[in-house]
Tab-separated table of C-alpha atoms in Angstrom:
chain	number	residue	atom	x	y	z
I	1	MET	CA	-82.725	28.880	2.905
I	2	ARG	CA	-80.981	26.579	-0.050
I	3	SER	CA	-78.506	24.226	0.673
I	4	LEU	CA	-75.487	24.393	-0.780
I	5	ALA	CA	-75.732	20.845	-2.883
I	6	GLU	CA	-79.378	23.119	-4.043
I	7	GLU	CA	-78.257	25.708	-5.244
I	8	GLU	CA	-75.922	23.733	-6.825
I	9	LEU	CA	-78.604	22.509	-8.860
I	10	LEU	CA	-79.739	25.179	-10.521
I	11	LEU	CA	-76.794	26.089	-12.082
I	12	PRO	CA	-76.185	26.062	-15.525
I	13	SER	CA	-74.914	22.641	-17.079
I	14	THR	CA	-73.732	23.972	-19.932
I	15	PRO	CA	-69.633	25.356	-18.457
I	16	GLY	CA	-68.986	29.572	-18.555
I	17	LYS	CA	-72.618	30.570	-19.434
I	18	PHE	CA	-73.573	31.403	-15.941
I	19	LYS	CA	-72.067	30.195	-12.801
I	20	ASP	CA	-70.826	31.778	-9.197
I	21	LYS	CA	-67.443	32.375	-9.833
I	22	SER	CA	-66.259	32.789	-6.934
I	23	ARG	CA	-67.447	29.274	-5.146
I	24	THR	CA	-65.640	27.398	-7.773
I	25	MET	CA	-61.898	29.266	-7.740
I	26	HIS	CA	-62.727	28.819	-3.986
I	27	ARG	CA	-63.173	24.802	-4.614
I	28	GLN	CA	-60.314	24.482	-7.151
I	29	PHE	CA	-58.566	26.280	-5.171
I	30	HIS	CA	-58.713	23.511	-1.859
I	31	ARG	CA	-59.225	20.867	-4.100
I	32	CYS	CA	-55.694	22.133	-4.903
I	33	PHE	CA	-54.295	23.241	-1.563
I	34	THR	CA	-55.744	20.087	-0.206
I	35	SER	CA	-53.100	18.300	-3.405
I	36	THR	CA	-50.292	20.467	-3.406
I	37	SER	CA	-50.449	20.316	0.763
I	38	THR	CA	-50.449	15.978	0.629
I	39	MET	CA	-47.019	16.575	-1.935
I	40	PHE	CA	-45.540	18.413	0.361
I	41	LEU	CA	-46.155	16.542	3.506
I	42	TRP	CA	-44.977	13.122	1.640
I	43	ALA	CA	-42.254	14.943	-0.351
I	44	LEU	CA	-41.621	16.467	4.227
I	45	PHE	CA	-41.986	12.303	4.928
I	46	LEU	CA	-39.596	10.591	2.540
I	47	VAL	CA	-37.048	13.413	2.820
I	48	ALA	CA	-36.767	13.237	7.156
I	49	LEU	CA	-36.740	8.835	5.530
I	50	THR	CA	-34.081	10.271	4.188
I	51	ALA	CA	-32.938	11.685	6.773
I	52	ALA	CA	-33.011	9.447	9.411
I	53	TYR	CA	-31.278	6.914	7.207
I	54	LEU	CA	-28.829	8.472	6.441
I	55	SER	CA	-27.486	9.475	10.199
I	56	PHE	CA	-28.463	6.098	11.372
I	57	GLN	CA	-26.064	4.903	9.044
I	58	SER	CA	-23.945	7.215	9.324
I	59	PHE	CA	-23.680	6.375	13.130
I	60	VAL	CA	-23.147	2.894	12.577
I	61	ASP	CA	-20.188	3.256	9.905
I	62	SER	CA	-18.832	5.376	12.685
I	63	GLY	CA	-19.469	3.215	15.805
I	64	SER	CA	-18.060	0.309	12.653
I	65	ARG	CA	-14.724	2.750	12.424
I	66	PHE	CA	-14.931	3.128	16.864
I	67	PHE	CA	-15.074	-0.773	17.387
I	68	SER	CA	-12.423	-1.236	15.025
I	69	THR	CA	-10.582	0.841	15.450
I	70	ALA	CA	-7.297	-0.933	17.133
I	71	TRP	CA	-4.829	2.083	18.173
I	72	GLY	CA	-5.679	4.362	21.234
I	73	GLY	CA	-5.451	4.245	24.597
I	74	ALA	CA	-2.830	4.625	27.507
I	75	HIS	CA	-2.072	0.824	27.293
I	76	TRP	CA	-1.829	1.451	23.767
I	77	GLU	CA	0.056	4.548	24.418
I	78	HIS	CA	3.075	3.297	26.914
I	79	GLN	CA	3.319	0.308	24.047
I	80	VAL	CA	4.191	2.850	21.659
I	81	ARG	CA	6.836	4.883	23.448
I	82	SER	CA	8.432	2.185	25.220
I	83	SER	CA	8.746	0.486	21.695
I	84	ALA	CA	10.142	4.011	20.298
I	85	LYS	CA	12.401	4.703	22.857
I	86	ILE	CA	16.014	4.551	21.829
I	87	GLN	CA	18.649	2.219	23.121
I	88	ARG	CA	22.068	3.767	21.759
I	89	GLN	CA	24.195	7.003	21.625
I	90	ASN	CA	23.332	9.317	18.756
I	91	GLY	CA	20.347	6.794	17.866
I	92	PHE	CA	17.164	6.993	15.878
I	93	SER	CA	13.200	6.854	15.823
I	94	VAL	CA	11.435	5.577	13.164
I	95	LEU	CA	8.469	5.058	12.177
I	96	VAL	CA	8.255	1.192	9.779
I	97	THR	CA	5.199	1.654	7.568
I	98	GLY	CA	4.353	-2.072	5.968
I	99	ALA	CA	6.356	-3.362	8.989
I	100	ALA	CA	4.742	-6.667	9.702
I	101	GLY	CA	5.716	-7.078	4.998
I	102	PHE	CA	8.930	-8.914	3.853
I	103	VAL	CA	11.725	-5.902	3.843
I	104	GLY	CA	9.633	-3.653	6.835
I	105	SER	CA	10.310	-6.481	8.717
I	106	HIS	CA	14.024	-7.454	8.421
I	107	VAL	CA	14.881	-3.898	8.689
I	108	SER	CA	13.131	-3.360	11.845
I	109	ILE	CA	14.446	-5.531	13.073
I	110	ALA	CA	18.002	-4.543	12.127
I	111	LEU	CA	17.608	-1.156	13.482
I	112	LYS	CA	16.149	-2.034	16.766
I	113	LYS	CA	19.211	-4.724	16.557
I	114	ARG	CA	21.717	-1.090	16.879
I	115	GLY	CA	20.014	-0.238	19.734
I	116	ASP	CA	17.748	2.741	17.527
I	117	GLY	CA	13.626	2.661	18.493
I	118	VAL	CA	11.329	1.279	16.433
I	119	VAL	CA	7.361	1.841	15.963
I	120	GLY	CA	5.547	-0.939	12.870
I	121	LEU	CA	3.106	-0.102	11.011
I	122	ASP	CA	0.818	-2.507	9.073
I	123	ASN	CA	-2.514	-3.272	7.600
I	124	PHE	CA	-1.748	-6.620	7.730
I	125	ASN	CA	-4.159	-6.718	4.431
I	126	ASN	CA	-4.684	-10.346	2.518
I	127	TYR	CA	-3.000	-9.260	-0.999
I	128	TYR	CA	-1.273	-12.895	0.378
I	129	ASP	CA	-1.677	-15.735	3.276
I	130	PRO	CA	-1.377	-12.943	6.151
I	131	SER	CA	-0.803	-16.148	8.579
I	132	LEU	CA	2.625	-15.494	6.808
I	133	LYS	CA	2.828	-11.345	8.166
I	134	MET	CA	0.970	-12.702	11.679
I	135	ALA	CA	4.565	-14.724	12.289
I	136	ARG	CA	5.919	-11.953	11.219
I	137	ARG	CA	4.473	-9.782	13.757
I	138	SER	CA	4.865	-12.691	16.117
I	139	LEU	CA	9.081	-12.417	15.165
I	140	LEU	CA	8.698	-8.523	15.881
I	141	ASP	CA	7.249	-8.928	18.875
I	142	SER	CA	10.742	-11.364	20.764
I	143	HIS	CA	12.686	-8.476	18.998
I	144	LYS	CA	10.277	-6.019	21.454
I	145	ILE	CA	9.433	-4.022	18.802
I	146	PHE	CA	5.942	-2.448	18.259
I	147	ILE	CA	3.207	-3.047	15.637
I	148	VAL	CA	0.217	-0.531	15.268
I	149	GLU	CA	-2.766	-2.360	12.904
I	150	GLY	CA	-3.309	0.657	10.887
I	151	ASP	CA	-3.575	1.977	7.484
I	152	VAL	CA	-1.433	4.326	5.816
I	153	ASN	CA	-4.389	6.418	4.643
I	154	ASP	CA	-5.342	7.107	8.410
I	155	ALA	CA	-4.845	10.808	8.847
I	156	ARG	CA	-5.546	10.496	12.935
I	157	LEU	CA	-3.548	7.751	13.116
I	158	PHE	CA	-0.248	9.521	11.625
I	159	ALA	CA	-1.449	12.477	13.596
I	160	LYS	CA	-1.403	10.379	17.071
I	161	LEU	CA	1.453	8.758	16.105
I	162	PHE	CA	3.667	11.960	16.137
I	163	GLU	CA	2.113	13.691	18.437
I	164	ILE	CA	2.993	10.274	21.079
I	165	VAL	CA	7.278	10.085	19.440
I	166	ARG	CA	9.169	12.687	17.864
I	167	PHE	CA	10.179	10.309	15.081
I	168	THR	CA	13.791	11.639	13.588
I	169	HIS	CA	13.220	9.112	10.389
I	170	VAL	CA	10.271	7.655	8.288
I	171	MET	CA	11.257	4.540	6.885
I	172	HIS	CA	7.821	4.176	4.549
I	173	LEU	CA	7.709	0.246	2.974
I	174	ALA	CA	3.677	0.499	3.149
I	175	ALA	CA	2.302	-0.467	-0.442
I	176	GLN	CA	0.750	-2.332	-2.572
I	177	ALA	CA	2.985	-5.118	-4.772
I	178	GLY	CA	2.799	-7.244	-7.709
I	179	VAL	CA	2.661	-6.347	-10.926
I	180	ARG	CA	-0.067	-8.813	-12.292
I	181	TYR	CA	-1.877	-7.754	-9.616
I	182	ALA	CA	-2.613	-4.621	-10.933
I	183	MET	CA	-5.002	-5.699	-13.867
I	184	GLU	CA	-6.838	-7.326	-11.007
I	185	ASN	CA	-7.379	-4.795	-8.521
I	186	PRO	CA	-6.003	-1.181	-9.752
I	187	LEU	CA	-7.643	1.339	-7.682
I	188	SER	CA	-6.320	-0.737	-4.087
I	189	TYR	CA	-2.398	0.751	-6.046
I	190	VAL	CA	-3.712	4.263	-5.956
I	191	HIS	CA	-5.329	3.749	-2.078
I	192	SER	CA	-1.825	2.843	-1.068
I	193	ASN	CA	0.984	3.869	-3.834
I	194	ILE	CA	-0.733	7.265	-3.963
I	195	ALA	CA	-3.053	8.325	-2.293
I	196	GLY	CA	-1.397	6.695	0.706
I	197	LEU	CA	1.552	7.856	0.652
I	198	VAL	CA	0.468	11.608	0.245
I	199	THR	CA	-1.383	11.144	3.787
I	200	LEU	CA	2.148	10.129	5.262
I	201	LEU	CA	3.603	13.095	3.355
I	202	GLU	CA	0.817	15.324	5.068
I	203	ALA	CA	1.788	14.492	8.185
I	204	CYS	CA	5.653	14.199	8.330
I	205	LYS	CA	5.791	17.644	7.010
I	206	ASN	CA	3.274	18.976	9.268
I	207	SER	CA	5.541	17.362	12.583
I	208	ASP	CA	7.941	19.698	14.235
I	209	PRO	CA	10.232	18.890	13.514
I	210	GLN	CA	9.818	17.141	10.677
I	211	PRO	CA	11.705	13.622	9.537
I	212	ALA	CA	14.245	12.815	7.088
I	213	ILE	CA	11.990	10.451	5.257
I	214	VAL	CA	13.486	6.605	3.256
I	215	TRP	CA	11.169	5.364	0.844
I	216	ALA	CA	10.613	2.082	-1.612
I	217	SER	CA	10.644	2.532	-5.231
I	218	SER	CA	10.750	-0.143	-7.699
I	219	SER	CA	13.154	-0.799	-10.534
I	220	SER	CA	9.832	-1.090	-12.692
I	221	VAL	CA	10.357	2.737	-13.040
I	222	TYR	CA	12.250	1.469	-15.434
I	223	GLY	CA	9.390	0.567	-17.675
I	224	LEU	CA	9.988	0.182	-21.339
I	225	ASN	CA	13.763	1.098	-21.368
I	226	GLU	CA	15.647	-1.055	-23.165
I	227	LYS	CA	19.095	0.355	-22.410
I	228	VAL	CA	21.180	-1.300	-19.949
I	229	PRO	CA	21.983	-0.872	-16.444
I	230	PHE	CA	19.282	0.520	-15.557
I	231	SER	CA	21.026	4.156	-14.195
I	232	GLU	CA	19.003	6.486	-11.715
I	233	SER	CA	19.282	8.719	-14.659
I	234	ASP	CA	17.761	7.450	-17.792
I	235	ARG	CA	14.253	7.578	-18.789
I	236	THR	CA	11.614	6.697	-16.467
I	237	ASP	CA	8.274	7.656	-18.217
I	238	ARG	CA	7.290	4.830	-20.141
I	239	PRO	CA	6.090	2.677	-17.474
I	240	ALA	CA	4.981	-0.967	-18.239
I	241	SER	CA	2.291	-1.542	-15.882
I	242	LEU	CA	-0.004	0.434	-13.464
I	243	TYR	CA	2.475	-1.039	-9.897
I	244	ALA	CA	4.945	0.955	-12.263
I	245	ALA	CA	2.468	3.862	-12.949
I	246	THR	CA	2.333	4.578	-8.841
I	247	LYS	CA	5.674	4.245	-8.272
I	248	LYS	CA	6.505	6.770	-10.712
I	249	ALA	CA	3.963	8.866	-9.704
I	250	GLY	CA	5.245	7.974	-6.605
I	251	GLU	CA	8.797	9.714	-6.820
I	252	GLU	CA	7.399	12.649	-8.444
I	253	ILE	CA	5.346	13.559	-5.291
I	254	THR	CA	8.053	12.836	-2.928
I	255	HIS	CA	10.407	15.703	-4.895
I	256	THR	CA	6.752	17.823	-4.812
I	257	TYR	CA	6.654	17.887	-0.954
I	258	ASN	CA	10.283	18.075	-0.464
I	259	HIS	CA	10.750	21.303	-2.734
I	260	ILE	CA	7.737	23.012	-1.044
I	261	TYR	CA	8.037	21.770	2.556
I	262	GLY	CA	11.994	21.263	3.049
I	263	LEU	CA	11.123	16.959	3.631
I	264	SER	CA	14.833	15.437	3.487
I	265	ILE	CA	13.557	12.599	0.999
I	266	THR	CA	15.624	9.392	-0.203
I	267	GLY	CA	13.482	7.140	-2.679
I	268	LEU	CA	14.933	3.529	-3.163
I	269	ARG	CA	14.352	1.565	-6.411
I	270	PHE	CA	14.551	-2.307	-5.182
I	271	PHE	CA	15.298	-4.649	-7.296
I	272	THR	CA	13.574	-8.020	-7.394
I	273	VAL	CA	13.945	-8.348	-3.426
I	274	TYR	CA	13.978	-12.129	-2.521
I	275	GLY	CA	15.064	-14.387	0.843
I	276	PRO	CA	13.468	-15.422	4.035
I	277	TRP	CA	10.155	-14.485	5.221
I	278	GLY	CA	9.222	-13.956	1.302
I	279	ARG	CA	6.475	-12.750	-0.410
I	280	PRO	CA	4.278	-15.747	-1.319
I	281	ASP	CA	3.334	-13.638	-4.186
I	282	MET	CA	7.266	-14.048	-5.869
I	283	ALA	CA	7.868	-16.463	-8.612
I	284	TYR	CA	11.121	-18.194	-6.240
I	285	PHE	CA	8.532	-18.841	-3.954
I	286	SER	CA	5.223	-20.132	-5.608
I	287	PHE	CA	8.252	-22.356	-7.572
I	288	THR	CA	9.534	-23.298	-4.587
I	289	ARG	CA	6.231	-24.379	-3.013
I	290	ASN	CA	4.691	-25.939	-6.519
I	291	ILE	CA	7.983	-27.659	-6.508
I	292	LEU	CA	7.719	-29.172	-3.303
I	293	GLN	CA	3.903	-30.329	-4.256
I	294	GLY	CA	4.766	-32.448	-7.531
I	295	LYS	CA	3.062	-29.755	-9.359
I	296	PRO	CA	4.370	-27.239	-12.509
I	297	ILE	CA	5.500	-23.880	-12.711
I	298	THR	CA	4.957	-21.373	-14.935
I	299	VAL	CA	8.067	-20.126	-16.087
I	300	TYR	CA	7.364	-17.037	-19.014
I	301	ARG	CA	9.577	-16.332	-21.763
I	302	GLY	CA	10.497	-13.085	-23.810
I	303	LYS	CA	10.018	-12.219	-27.407
I	304	ASP	CA	11.711	-14.717	-29.811
I	305	ARG	CA	12.061	-16.806	-26.646
I	306	VAL	CA	14.632	-14.824	-25.295
I	307	ASP	CA	14.748	-16.289	-21.572
I	308	LEU	CA	13.619	-13.602	-19.109
I	309	ALA	CA	16.167	-12.528	-16.685
I	310	ARG	CA	16.396	-10.986	-12.965
I	311	ASP	CA	18.364	-9.065	-10.888
I	312	PHE	CA	18.010	-10.684	-8.128
I	313	THR	CA	19.241	-8.712	-4.670
I	314	TYR	CA	19.100	-10.594	-1.206
I	315	ILE	CA	17.405	-9.771	1.618
I	316	ASP	CA	20.700	-8.784	3.918
I	317	ASP	CA	22.271	-6.300	0.627
I	318	ILE	CA	19.029	-4.693	0.555
I	319	VAL	CA	18.647	-4.579	4.336
I	320	LYS	CA	22.134	-2.586	4.417
I	321	GLY	CA	21.059	-0.167	2.243
I	322	CYS	CA	17.860	0.691	3.491
I	323	VAL	CA	19.586	1.075	6.751
I	324	ALA	CA	23.035	3.439	4.849
I	325	SER	CA	20.242	5.015	3.152
I	326	LEU	CA	18.403	6.404	7.023
I	327	ASP	CA	22.256	7.201	8.377
I	328	THR	CA	23.250	9.396	5.502
I	329	ALA	CA	19.945	11.063	5.000
I	330	LYS	CA	20.246	14.946	6.179
I	331	LYS	CA	17.528	16.606	8.468
I	332	SER	CA	14.384	18.065	6.713
I	333	THR	CA	15.217	21.773	6.361
I	334	GLY	CA	10.961	22.563	7.489
I	335	SER	CA	8.633	22.562	10.396
I	336	GLY	CA	4.849	22.880	10.260
I	337	GLY	CA	4.402	22.906	7.334
I	338	LYS	CA	7.111	26.035	6.371
I	339	LYS	CA	10.606	25.164	5.069
I	340	ARG	CA	13.375	27.059	5.774
I	341	GLY	CA	16.204	26.478	3.184
I	342	PRO	CA	16.880	23.829	0.812
I	343	ALA	CA	16.769	19.909	2.006
I	344	GLN	CA	18.193	16.554	0.784
I	345	TYR	CA	16.261	14.911	-2.165
I	346	ARG	CA	18.373	11.105	-3.517
I	347	ILE	CA	17.504	8.102	-5.564
I	348	PHE	CA	19.357	5.511	-5.772
I	349	ASN	CA	19.714	1.754	-7.422
I	350	LEU	CA	19.593	-1.240	-4.713
I	351	GLY	CA	20.275	-4.300	-6.672
I	352	ASN	CA	22.738	-6.578	-7.349
I	353	THR	CA	23.960	-5.958	-10.834
I	354	SER	CA	24.039	-9.968	-11.515
I	355	PRO	CA	21.431	-9.908	-13.777
I	356	VAL	CA	19.912	-14.233	-13.509
I	357	THR	CA	17.764	-16.011	-15.866
I	358	VAL	CA	14.207	-17.524	-14.580
I	359	PRO	CA	14.809	-21.019	-15.738
I	360	LEU	CA	18.571	-21.015	-13.959
I	361	MET	CA	16.924	-19.615	-11.265
I	362	VAL	CA	15.027	-22.821	-11.541
I	363	GLU	CA	17.939	-24.717	-12.127
I	364	ILE	CA	19.384	-23.389	-8.409
I	365	LEU	CA	16.275	-24.245	-7.097
I	366	GLU	CA	15.740	-27.745	-8.370
I	367	LYS	CA	19.623	-28.686	-7.006
I	368	HIS	CA	18.139	-27.399	-3.454
I	369	LEU	CA	15.632	-28.821	-2.770
I	370	LYS	CA	16.287	-32.014	-4.565
I	371	VAL	CA	13.319	-32.378	-6.797
I	372	LYS	CA	12.883	-31.686	-10.557
I	373	ALA	CA	10.753	-29.239	-11.639
I	374	LYS	CA	7.797	-29.459	-14.037
I	375	LYS	CA	8.222	-26.750	-16.184
I	376	HIS	CA	5.939	-25.462	-18.253
I	377	MET	CA	7.413	-22.807	-21.062
I	378	VAL	CA	5.123	-19.938	-22.301
I	379	ASP	CA	5.487	-16.904	-23.601
I	380	MET	CA	5.007	-13.610	-21.440
I	381	PRO	CA	1.863	-12.049	-21.464
I	382	GLY	CA	1.208	-8.901	-21.654
I	383	ASN	CA	0.553	-7.992	-18.371
I	384	GLY	CA	3.265	-5.942	-17.294
I	385	ASP	CA	6.502	-7.798	-16.824
I	386	VAL	CA	9.305	-6.778	-18.240
I	387	PRO	CA	11.812	-8.942	-20.002
I	388	PHE	CA	15.518	-8.328	-17.863
I	389	THR	CA	16.168	-5.667	-15.192
I	390	HIS	CA	19.659	-4.780	-14.725
I	391	ALA	CA	20.914	-2.691	-12.258
I	392	ASN	CA	23.692	-0.023	-11.973
I	393	ILE	CA	24.057	0.831	-8.380
I	394	SER	CA	27.305	3.236	-9.093
I	395	SER	CA	25.512	6.119	-6.908
I	396	ALA	CA	24.608	3.800	-4.307
I	397	GLN	CA	28.608	2.332	-3.901
I	398	LYS	CA	29.294	6.153	-3.675
I	399	GLU	CA	27.319	7.892	-1.505
I	400	LEU	CA	25.733	4.990	0.615
I	401	GLY	CA	28.799	2.524	0.523
I	402	TYR	CA	26.268	-0.295	-0.171
I	403	LYS	CA	27.996	-3.597	-1.503
I	404	PRO	CA	25.898	-7.183	-2.116
I	405	VAL	CA	27.360	-9.481	-1.468
I	406	THR	CA	24.916	-12.223	-1.956
I	407	ASP	CA	24.362	-14.116	-4.808
I	408	LEU	CA	21.325	-16.398	-5.577
I	409	GLN	CA	22.619	-19.755	-5.242
I	410	THR	CA	23.857	-18.576	-1.779
I	411	GLY	CA	20.787	-16.882	-1.461
I	412	LEU	CA	18.157	-19.561	-2.623
I	413	LYS	CA	20.361	-22.088	-0.312
I	414	LYS	CA	19.292	-19.049	2.849
I	415	PHE	CA	15.945	-19.421	1.451
I	416	VAL	CA	15.569	-23.208	0.974
I	417	LYS	CA	16.665	-24.087	4.424
I	418	TRP	CA	14.022	-20.988	5.946
I	419	TYR	CA	10.828	-22.856	3.632
I	420	GLN	CA	11.329	-25.735	5.042
I	421	SER	CA	11.843	-24.999	8.690
I	422	TYR	CA	8.766	-22.664	8.246
I	423	TYR	CA	6.747	-24.889	6.379
I	424	GLY	CA	8.509	-28.673	6.889
I	425	HIS	CA	9.872	-30.366	4.262
I	426	ASN	CA	6.358	-32.170	2.718
I	427	HIS	CA	5.002	-28.644	3.423
I	428	ARG	CA	1.795	-29.382	5.508
I	429	LYS	CA	0.561	-26.057	5.893
I	430	SER	CA	-1.146	-24.392	3.278
I	431	LEU	CA	-0.169	-21.108	1.706
I	432	LYS	CA	-3.327	-19.317	-0.362
């Protein structure tokens, strides 16, 4: 009996003339099947490897989030409840976002001093020197105000906070601030000022009872508006910066939640807030630092070399406006995401009504610091800044009893006193 090899030798060398087709097809099928099986196995292996990697990565990410979570547990819940405890008759229980920030820390202390319950929320990001935020946190601790370390985009955290405390009000001051920084990191503004706002509003509309909300918009929404003073009824559809655009978007978003879900919402357009414990990225703050360190300061000029002017508003006046907004806010009309009737919706300017030019502000600083500034005058670049701001505060005066009383001369004197006390007269502490 011939072997398979011998049979193959008897086959003609010319293909197609004579051949055992069944045997040939079998071999081809065998080779094809073997090749396909191999490819399938390799593909299966790669899929499995990819799935394993993704599962591992997900585990690592979840673990990282779990271990980095700064909230939760019986002790944490006790701190939240204790901080939220109301100490006066008919007082409020207020969640303050951005509580370790400039305005947030001042508002939190003012509320706590009068007997309201206050729970703070802050993510302690590094937009400016985090040590200043930590120092504010220590100040809040001394007033028995607990700050939860977390992000406004954390829906689970909000759900937990609203589960633990029946907040009557929310003071939403957390935001990515700064006009110029928006050109460097635009996504941070969308993350905080839009996505974070929606996350908070979702938590509030799902809460039962729904809290009344007061939140920080900005005078930047007036953008390229040239009519002065700026009034709440003026156009706000021509923002000059991404920061301004996100704040304008916030006003539209809050109006939607008010209309659909019955949330009581008050928006506050702040005008150049300054004072002790302020933000290092603000001009008056950085000017003070550079003047004391003997460094030149850059003073921008507007079109045709016109001096820039700002409606500088002292922090104590802003706090009074914020607290008055809480006091006059009506209750939300919905519960569990369902609206029962029309709800209050308001927007107010909180300014000083007395714009001061930047060069005059520098002169006031020189007087209080007793140091002459090395000024570098340049034309204002196209970075989103506007040449002037001027607030019409008649609505806030009428409905909130808002009345600013601190002029720039007095306010900067208080700021300089704090600055030299905090950093030292020789400014040995460093600011980033």
